Amino acid sequence: MKKKEPRWLEVLRVTMPLCLSYVPIGMAAGVLLHAAGFNTLMVVLISLFVFSGGAQFMIASMLTVNASMPTILVMLFFLELRYALLGSSLSQYLRGTKKSFLFGFALSLNDENYAVNYLKFATDKSWKPMDAWMVEHYSLAFWTVANMIGSLIGSLITINLEIVDYALTALFIYMVVMQFKNKLTVLISLISGVAAIFFMSLFKSTMGLVAATLMASLIGFAIEDYLVKHGKAKGFLLSKIKPRASRLKTISKKSETESEG
Amino acid sequence: MAMSSMDHFILIILSMAVAFIPRYIPLRIFATRQIPEWFNEWMKYVPVSLFTALVVKDVFMNSAKFTFVGFYNVAKILASLIVIAVAYRTRSMGLSVVLGLIAVALLSLVVTV
């Protein structure tokens, strides 16, 4: 009887939790972009074209401190660089699709719809590239409307921006916690935090973030490489952290089944 | 020096290009080729490093002067601990953000943000 449900509705049902969680975050982003001087049309355009919570919050906060356009774009590039990883890990499921499809798919890819799609591709054999495309565009629609509402609310009432701004920090903390796969990632997170304070105090600019990111990620890469080559792949630092009800379970592929066996 | 809507539009288009390139190029290349191992290994540590640095900037730094403020932002520090716990237990993005906002709003009534 469930088979009779049209595919678009079925996919919408899968995407709904994600869409709903976009509402408060999108509204917060809209409020902040409005405070940074964006009008509602620009808020809608940036939501459609850039479609990244992190990027939109960052643009808003950098505009309020009068950062220059090149600085904003460099920071943005580093912030969006992580999509290279997401894109490459999804690419195996999108073989044989048209170039125009890939183009539209890349344009609307972001962290959260990636997580939904990766999980579905990895666990559900009937999941097609077109379904993944729908997930992306449903989430894009909710995101854009939430941003628009946020920017309208921002023009109607005054809101304590310091508090709304914390939505981004909470979002990033959530994403950091989602990255904690073993003790090494926790260590790298601490190294990056200390390095960020050091380099930002030194450079007096957000370039300190770039320096900290490069340094900490390379240290992580080097330590893992060293541990794996010295036969410590199952030691203290690289053993898995597994919270209950982990949605990452199916995402972390073969290595997991190996270490469990 | 406030930007005009035209400046905003230019910023949006350039941001779109900057956001699009890292999303599209690997998708295009690796739809037909294997991903080099070292690239994957390195990329694994980029998000965690960047996100932590951004969190630290908001919680422990003065964003205008780029000075370390230590434990001055008590509300944000306490709210962050709550968000970590909520994110770890529920793995829900929406819940983490909403509870984090509520926590920081309530805490700001009693301690410094």
CSV table of C-alpha atoms in Angstrom, one decimal:
chain,number,residue,atom,x,y,z
A,1,MET,CA,0.0,0.0,0.0
A,2,LYS,CA,3.0,2.3,0.6
A,3,LYS,CA,4.0,1.7,-3.0
A,4,LYS,CA,1.1,3.8,-4.1
A,5,GLU,CA,2.5,6.9,-2.5
A,6,PRO,CA,4.1,9.1,-5.2
A,7,ARG,CA,7.9,9.2,-5.2
A,8,TRP,CA,8.1,12.9,-4.6
A,9,LEU,CA,6.0,12.5,-1.4
A,10,GLU,CA,8.1,9.6,-0.2
A,11,VAL,CA,11.3,11.6,-0.6
A,12,LEU,CA,9.7,14.7,1.0
A,13,ARG,CA,8.9,12.5,4.0
A,14,VAL,CA,12.5,11.4,4.3
A,15,THR,CA,13.7,15.1,4.0
A,16,MET,CA,11.2,16.5,6.4
A,17,PRO,CA,13.2,16.3,9.7
A,18,LEU,CA,16.1,18.1,7.9
A,19,CYS,CA,13.7,20.8,6.4
A,20,LEU,CA,12.2,21.5,9.8
A,21,SER,CA,15.6,21.9,11.5
A,22,TYR,CA,16.4,24.5,8.8
A,23,VAL,CA,13.6,26.7,9.9
A,24,PRO,CA,15.1,28.2,13.1
A,25,ILE,CA,18.6,28.3,11.7
A,26,GLY,CA,17.5,29.9,8.4
A,27,MET,CA,15.5,32.5,10.3
A,28,ALA,CA,18.5,33.3,12.4
A,29,ALA,CA,20.6,33.7,9.3
A,30,GLY,CA,18.0,36.0,7.7
A,31,VAL,CA,17.9,38.2,10.8
A,32,LEU,CA,21.7,38.6,10.8
A,33,LEU,CA,21.9,39.2,7.1
A,34,HIS,CA,19.3,41.9,7.5
A,35,ALA,CA,21.2,43.4,10.3
A,36,ALA,CA,24.4,43.4,8.1
A,37,GLY,CA,22.5,45.5,5.6
A,38,PHE,CA,21.1,42.9,3.1
A,39,ASN,CA,17.6,43.7,1.8
A,40,THR,CA,15.0,40.8,1.6
A,41,LEU,CA,15.6,40.2,-2.1
A,42,MET,CA,19.4,39.8,-1.5
A,43,VAL,CA,18.7,37.5,1.4
A,44,VAL,CA,16.6,35.3,-0.9
A,45,LEU,CA,19.3,35.4,-3.6
A,46,ILE,CA,22.1,34.5,-1.3
A,47,SER,CA,20.0,31.6,0.2
A,48,LEU,CA,19.4,30.3,-3.3
A,49,PHE,CA,22.8,30.7,-4.7
A,50,VAL,CA,25.2,30.1,-1.8
A,51,PHE,CA,22.9,27.8,0.3
A,52,SER,CA,25.2,27.3,3.2
A,53,GLY,CA,24.4,28.2,6.8
A,54,GLY,CA,28.0,28.6,7.7
A,55,ALA,CA,28.8,30.8,4.7
A,56,GLN,CA,25.7,33.1,5.2
A,57,PHE,CA,26.4,33.6,8.9
A,58,MET,CA,30.0,34.3,8.2
A,59,ILE,CA,29.3,36.8,5.5
A,60,ALA,CA,26.8,38.5,7.8
A,61,SER,CA,29.3,38.7,10.7
A,62,MET,CA,32.2,39.8,8.5
A,63,LEU,CA,30.1,42.6,6.9
A,64,THR,CA,29.2,43.9,10.4
A,65,VAL,CA,32.9,44.3,11.2
A,66,ASN,CA,33.5,45.9,7.8
A,67,ALA,CA,35.8,43.2,6.5
A,68,SER,CA,36.9,43.7,2.9
A,69,MET,CA,35.4,41.6,0.0
A,70,PRO,CA,38.7,39.7,-0.7
A,71,THR,CA,39.0,38.7,3.0
A,72,ILE,CA,35.4,37.5,3.0
A,73,LEU,CA,35.9,35.5,-0.1
A,74,VAL,CA,39.2,33.9,1.1
A,75,MET,CA,37.5,32.9,4.4
A,76,LEU,CA,34.5,31.6,2.5
A,77,PHE,CA,36.7,29.5,0.2
A,78,PHE,CA,38.3,27.8,3.2
A,79,LEU,CA,34.9,27.3,4.8
A,80,GLU,CA,33.5,25.8,1.6
A,81,LEU,CA,36.5,23.7,0.9
A,82,ARG,CA,35.1,20.9,3.0
A,83,TYR,CA,32.5,20.3,0.3
A,84,ALA,CA,35.3,19.0,-1.9
A,85,LEU,CA,35.3,16.0,0.5
A,86,LEU,CA,31.6,15.6,0.5
A,87,GLY,CA,31.4,15.9,-3.3
A,88,SER,CA,34.1,13.3,-3.9
A,89,SER,CA,32.5,10.8,-1.5
A,90,LEU,CA,29.1,11.1,-3.2
A,91,SER,CA,30.5,11.0,-6.7
A,92,GLN,CA,30.6,7.2,-6.8
A,93,TYR,CA,26.8,7.1,-6.6
A,94,LEU,CA,26.3,9.7,-9.4
A,95,ARG,CA,28.2,7.9,-12.1
A,96,GLY,CA,26.5,7.9,-15.5
A,97,THR,CA,24.4,11.1,-14.8
A,98,LYS,CA,24.4,14.0,-17.2
A,99,LYS,CA,26.8,17.0,-16.8
A,100,SER,CA,23.8,19.3,-16.4
A,101,PHE,CA,22.5,17.1,-13.6
A,102,LEU,CA,25.9,17.2,-11.8
A,103,PHE,CA,26.0,21.0,-12.2
A,104,GLY,CA,22.6,21.4,-10.5
A,105,PHE,CA,23.4,18.8,-7.9
A,106,ALA,CA,26.7,20.5,-6.9
A,107,LEU,CA,25.0,23.9,-6.7
A,108,SER,CA,22.6,22.7,-4.0
A,109,LEU,CA,24.9,20.4,-2.1
A,110,ASN,CA,25.4,21.2,1.6
A,111,ASP,CA,26.4,19.4,4.8
A,112,GLU,CA,23.0,18.3,5.9
A,113,ASN,CA,21.4,17.1,2.7
A,114,TYR,CA,24.7,15.4,2.0
A,115,ALA,CA,24.3,13.5,5.3
A,116,VAL,CA,20.8,12.4,4.4
A,117,ASN,CA,21.8,11.4,0.9
A,118,TYR,CA,24.9,9.6,1.8
A,119,LEU,CA,23.0,7.5,4.4
A,120,LYS,CA,20.3,6.7,1.9
A,121,PHE,CA,22.7,5.8,-0.9
A,122,ALA,CA,24.7,3.6,1.5
A,123,THR,CA,21.7,1.8,2.9
A,124,ASP,CA,18.9,1.9,0.4
A,125,LYS,CA,19.5,0.3,-3.0
A,126,SER,CA,16.4,1.9,-4.6
A,127,TRP,CA,17.8,5.4,-3.8
A,128,LYS,CA,18.4,7.1,-7.2
A,129,PRO,CA,20.4,10.2,-8.1
A,130,MET,CA,17.0,11.9,-8.8
A,131,ASP,CA,15.8,11.3,-5.3
A,132,ALA,CA,19.0,12.8,-3.9
A,133,TRP,CA,18.4,15.8,-6.2
A,134,MET,CA,14.9,16.2,-4.7
A,135,VAL,CA,16.2,16.1,-1.2
A,136,GLU,CA,18.6,18.9,-2.0
A,137,HIS,CA,15.9,21.1,-3.5
A,138,TYR,CA,13.3,20.5,-0.8
A,139,SER,CA,15.9,21.5,1.8
A,140,LEU,CA,16.8,24.5,-0.4
A,141,ALA,CA,13.2,25.6,-0.5
A,142,PHE,CA,12.8,25.5,3.3
A,143,TRP,CA,16.1,27.2,3.8
A,144,THR,CA,15.2,30.1,1.4
A,145,VAL,CA,11.8,30.7,2.9
A,146,ALA,CA,13.1,30.6,6.5
A,147,ASN,CA,15.8,33.1,5.5
A,148,MET,CA,13.2,35.3,3.9
A,149,ILE,CA,11.0,35.2,7.0
A,150,GLY,CA,14.0,35.9,9.2
A,151,SER,CA,14.9,39.0,7.2
A,152,LEU,CA,11.3,40.3,7.4
A,153,ILE,CA,11.2,39.7,11.1
A,154,GLY,CA,14.6,41.5,11.4
A,155,SER,CA,13.1,44.6,9.8
A,156,LEU,CA,10.0,44.6,12.1
A,157,ILE,CA,11.5,44.2,15.5
A,158,THR,CA,14.8,44.7,17.2
A,159,ILE,CA,16.5,41.6,18.3
A,160,ASN,CA,19.6,41.1,20.5
A,161,LEU,CA,22.0,40.1,17.7
A,162,GLU,CA,24.7,38.8,20.1
A,163,ILE,CA,22.2,36.1,21.1
A,164,VAL,CA,21.0,35.3,17.5
A,165,ASP,CA,24.7,35.2,16.4
A,166,TYR,CA,25.1,32.3,18.8
A,167,ALA,CA,23.0,30.1,16.4
A,168,LEU,CA,26.1,29.9,14.2
A,169,THR,CA,28.3,28.9,17.0
A,170,ALA,CA,25.9,26.3,18.1
A,171,LEU,CA,25.7,25.0,14.6
A,172,PHE,CA,29.5,24.7,14.4
A,173,ILE,CA,29.7,23.0,17.8
A,174,TYR,CA,27.2,20.5,16.5
A,175,MET,CA,29.3,19.9,13.4
A,176,VAL,CA,32.5,19.5,15.5
A,177,VAL,CA,30.7,16.9,17.7
A,178,MET,CA,29.6,15.1,14.5
A,179,GLN,CA,33.3,15.0,13.5
A,180,PHE,CA,34.4,13.3,16.7
A,181,LYS,CA,35.1,9.8,15.3
A,182,ASN,CA,38.1,8.9,17.4
A,183,LYS,CA,40.3,10.5,20.1
A,184,LEU,CA,42.6,11.9,17.5
A,185,THR,CA,39.9,14.1,16.1
A,186,VAL,CA,39.2,15.4,19.6
A,187,LEU,CA,42.9,16.1,20.0
A,188,ILE,CA,43.1,17.9,16.6
A,189,SER,CA,40.0,20.0,17.7
A,190,LEU,CA,41.9,21.1,20.8
A,191,ILE,CA,45.0,21.9,18.9
A,192,SER,CA,43.0,23.9,16.4
A,193,GLY,CA,41.3,25.8,19.2
A,194,VAL,CA,44.6,26.8,20.9
A,195,ALA,CA,46.2,27.6,17.5
A,196,ALA,CA,43.2,29.8,16.5
A,197,ILE,CA,43.6,31.9,19.7
A,198,PHE,CA,47.4,32.1,19.1
A,199,PHE,CA,47.2,33.0,15.4
A,200,MET,CA,44.3,35.4,15.6
A,201,SER,CA,46.0,37.3,18.5
A,202,LEU,CA,49.2,37.4,16.4
A,203,PHE,CA,47.7,38.4,13.0
A,204,LYS,CA,44.8,40.5,14.4
A,205,SER,CA,42.7,39.1,11.6
A,206,THR,CA,40.6,36.1,10.5
A,207,MET,CA,43.6,34.9,8.6
A,208,GLY,CA,44.5,33.4,12.0
A,209,LEU,CA,41.5,31.0,11.4
A,210,VAL,CA,43.1,29.8,8.1
A,211,ALA,CA,46.5,29.4,9.7
A,212,ALA,CA,45.0,27.3,12.6
A,213,THR,CA,42.9,25.2,10.2
A,214,LEU,CA,45.9,24.4,7.9
A,215,MET,CA,48.2,23.6,10.8
A,216,ALA,CA,45.8,21.5,12.8
A,217,SER,CA,44.5,19.5,9.8
A,218,LEU,CA,48.1,18.8,8.6
A,219,ILE,CA,49.0,17.7,12.2
A,220,GLY,CA,46.0,15.3,12.1
A,221,PHE,CA,47.0,14.0,8.8
A,222,ALA,CA,50.7,13.5,9.9
A,223,ILE,CA,49.7,11.8,13.2
A,224,GLU,CA,47.3,9.4,11.5
A,225,ASP,CA,49.8,8.6,8.8
A,226,TYR,CA,52.5,7.9,11.5
A,227,LEU,CA,50.2,5.7,13.6
A,228,VAL,CA,49.0,3.7,10.6
A,229,LYS,CA,52.5,3.1,9.3
A,230,HIS,CA,53.7,2.0,12.7
A,231,GLY,CA,50.9,-0.5,13.2
A,232,LYS,CA,49.0,1.5,15.8
A,233,ALA,CA,45.8,1.8,13.7
A,234,LYS,CA,43.8,0.2,16.5
A,235,GLY,CA,45.6,2.0,19.4
A,236,PHE,CA,44.3,4.6,21.8
A,237,LEU,CA,44.1,7.6,19.4
A,238,LEU,CA,42.4,5.9,16.5
A,239,SER,CA,40.0,3.7,18.2
A,240,LYS,CA,36.4,4.7,17.5
A,241,ILE,CA,34.1,6.7,19.6
A,242,LYS,CA,30.6,5.3,19.3
A,243,PRO,CA,27.7,7.2,20.8
A,244,ARG,CA,24.4,5.5,20.9
A,245,ALA,CA,22.1,5.8,17.9
A,246,SER,CA,25.0,6.9,15.7
A,247,ARG,CA,23.9,7.9,12.3
A,248,LEU,CA,27.5,7.9,11.3
A,249,LYS,CA,27.6,4.1,11.7
A,250,THR,CA,26.7,3.4,8.1
A,251,ILE,CA,28.7,6.4,6.8
A,252,SER,CA,32.1,5.3,8.1
A,253,LYS,CA,32.1,2.4,5.6
A,254,LYS,CA,34.4,-0.6,5.6
A,255,SER,CA,37.0,0.4,8.2
A,256,GLU,CA,34.3,0.0,10.8
A,257,THR,CA,33.4,-3.6,10.0
A,258,GLU,CA,37.1,-4.4,10.0
A,259,SER,CA,37.8,-3.0,13.4
A,260,GLU,CA,34.8,-4.7,14.8
A,261,GLY,CA,35.6,-8.1,13.5
B,1,MET,CA,31.5,52.4,4.7
B,2,ALA,CA,28.2,50.6,4.2
B,3,MET,CA,27.8,48.5,1.0
B,4,SER,CA,25.1,49.2,-1.5
B,5,SER,CA,22.7,46.6,-2.7
B,6,MET,CA,24.8,46.4,-5.9
B,7,ASP,CA,27.9,45.6,-3.8
B,8,HIS,CA,25.8,42.9,-2.0
B,9,PHE,CA,24.8,41.5,-5.3
B,10,ILE,CA,28.4,41.3,-6.5
B,11,LEU,CA,29.4,39.7,-3.2
B,12,ILE,CA,26.6,37.1,-3.6
B,13,ILE,CA,27.7,36.2,-7.2
B,14,LEU,CA,31.4,35.9,-6.2
B,15,SER,CA,30.4,33.9,-3.1
B,16,MET,CA,28.4,31.6,-5.2
B,17,ALA,CA,31.5,31.0,-7.4
B,18,VAL,CA,33.7,30.4,-4.4
B,19,ALA,CA,31.1,28.0,-2.9
B,20,PHE,CA,30.4,26.3,-6.2
B,21,ILE,CA,34.0,25.4,-7.2
B,22,PRO,CA,34.8,23.1,-4.3
B,23,ARG,CA,31.4,21.5,-4.6
B,24,TYR,CA,31.5,20.9,-8.3
B,25,ILE,CA,35.1,20.1,-9.4
B,26,PRO,CA,35.6,17.0,-7.2
B,27,LEU,CA,32.2,15.7,-8.1
B,28,ARG,CA,33.0,16.1,-11.8
B,29,ILE,CA,36.6,14.6,-11.6
B,30,PHE,CA,35.8,11.7,-9.2
B,31,ALA,CA,32.7,10.7,-11.1
B,32,THR,CA,35.2,9.0,-13.5
B,33,ARG,CA,38.4,8.7,-11.5
B,34,GLN,CA,39.7,7.4,-8.1
B,35,ILE,CA,40.2,9.9,-5.3
B,36,PRO,CA,43.9,10.2,-4.3
B,37,GLU,CA,44.3,8.7,-0.8
B,38,TRP,CA,46.4,11.5,0.7
B,39,PHE,CA,43.8,14.1,-0.3
B,40,ASN,CA,41.0,12.2,1.5
B,41,GLU,CA,43.2,11.6,4.5
B,42,TRP,CA,44.0,15.3,4.8
B,43,MET,CA,40.5,16.5,4.1
B,44,LYS,CA,39.2,14.3,7.0
B,45,TYR,CA,40.8,16.8,9.4
B,46,VAL,CA,39.8,20.1,7.7
B,47,PRO,CA,36.2,20.4,8.9
B,48,VAL,CA,36.9,19.6,12.6
B,49,SER,CA,39.8,22.1,12.6
B,50,LEU,CA,38.0,24.9,10.9
B,51,PHE,CA,34.7,24.5,12.9
B,52,THR,CA,36.7,24.5,16.2
B,53,ALA,CA,38.6,27.6,15.2
B,54,LEU,CA,35.3,29.4,14.4
B,55,VAL,CA,33.7,28.3,17.7
B,56,VAL,CA,36.8,29.5,19.6
B,57,LYS,CA,36.7,32.8,17.8
B,58,ASP,CA,33.1,33.5,18.9
B,59,VAL,CA,33.5,32.2,22.4
B,60,PHE,CA,37.0,33.2,23.5
B,61,MET,CA,37.9,36.1,21.3
B,62,ASN,CA,36.9,39.8,21.1
B,63,SER,CA,35.8,39.8,17.4
B,64,ALA,CA,36.6,43.5,16.9
B,65,LYS,CA,40.0,43.7,18.5
B,66,PHE,CA,41.1,40.0,18.1
B,67,THR,CA,42.2,39.7,21.7
B,68,PHE,CA,41.8,36.7,23.9
B,69,VAL,CA,39.1,37.3,26.5
B,70,GLY,CA,39.6,34.1,28.5
B,71,PHE,CA,36.5,33.1,30.5
B,72,TYR,CA,34.7,36.5,30.2
B,73,ASN,CA,31.8,35.2,28.0
B,74,VAL,CA,30.4,32.9,30.7
B,75,ALA,CA,27.0,32.5,29.1
B,76,LYS,CA,28.5,31.3,25.8
B,77,ILE,CA,30.9,28.9,27.5
B,78,LEU,CA,28.1,27.3,29.6
B,79,ALA,CA,25.7,27.2,26.6
B,80,SER,CA,28.4,25.6,24.5
B,81,LEU,CA,28.8,22.8,27.1
B,82,ILE,CA,25.0,22.3,26.8
B,83,VAL,CA,25.2,22.2,23.0
B,84,ILE,CA,28.0,19.7,23.1
B,85,ALA,CA,26.0,17.4,25.4
B,86,VAL,CA,22.8,17.8,23.3
B,87,ALA,CA,24.6,17.2,20.0
B,88,TYR,CA,26.4,14.2,21.4
B,89,ARG,CA,23.3,12.6,22.8
B,90,THR,CA,20.6,13.5,20.2
B,91,ARG,CA,22.8,14.0,17.0
B,92,SER,CA,20.0,16.5,16.0
B,93,MET,CA,21.1,19.7,14.4
B,94,GLY,CA,17.8,21.6,15.0
B,95,LEU,CA,17.6,20.6,18.6
B,96,SER,CA,21.3,21.6,19.3
B,97,VAL,CA,20.8,25.0,17.8
B,98,VAL,CA,17.4,25.8,19.4
B,99,LEU,CA,18.5,24.6,22.9
B,100,GLY,CA,21.8,26.5,22.5
B,101,LEU,CA,19.9,29.7,21.6
B,102,ILE,CA,17.5,29.3,24.6
B,103,ALA,CA,20.4,28.5,26.9
B,104,VAL,CA,22.4,31.6,25.8
B,105,ALA,CA,19.3,33.8,26.0
B,106,LEU,CA,18.5,32.7,29.6
B,107,LEU,CA,22.1,32.7,30.8
B,108,SER,CA,22.6,36.2,29.4
B,109,LEU,CA,20.1,37.4,32.0
B,110,VAL,CA,22.4,36.4,34.9
B,111,VAL,CA,25.9,36.3,33.5
B,112,THR,CA,28.0,38.1,30.8
B,113,VAL,CA,27.4,36.9,27.2
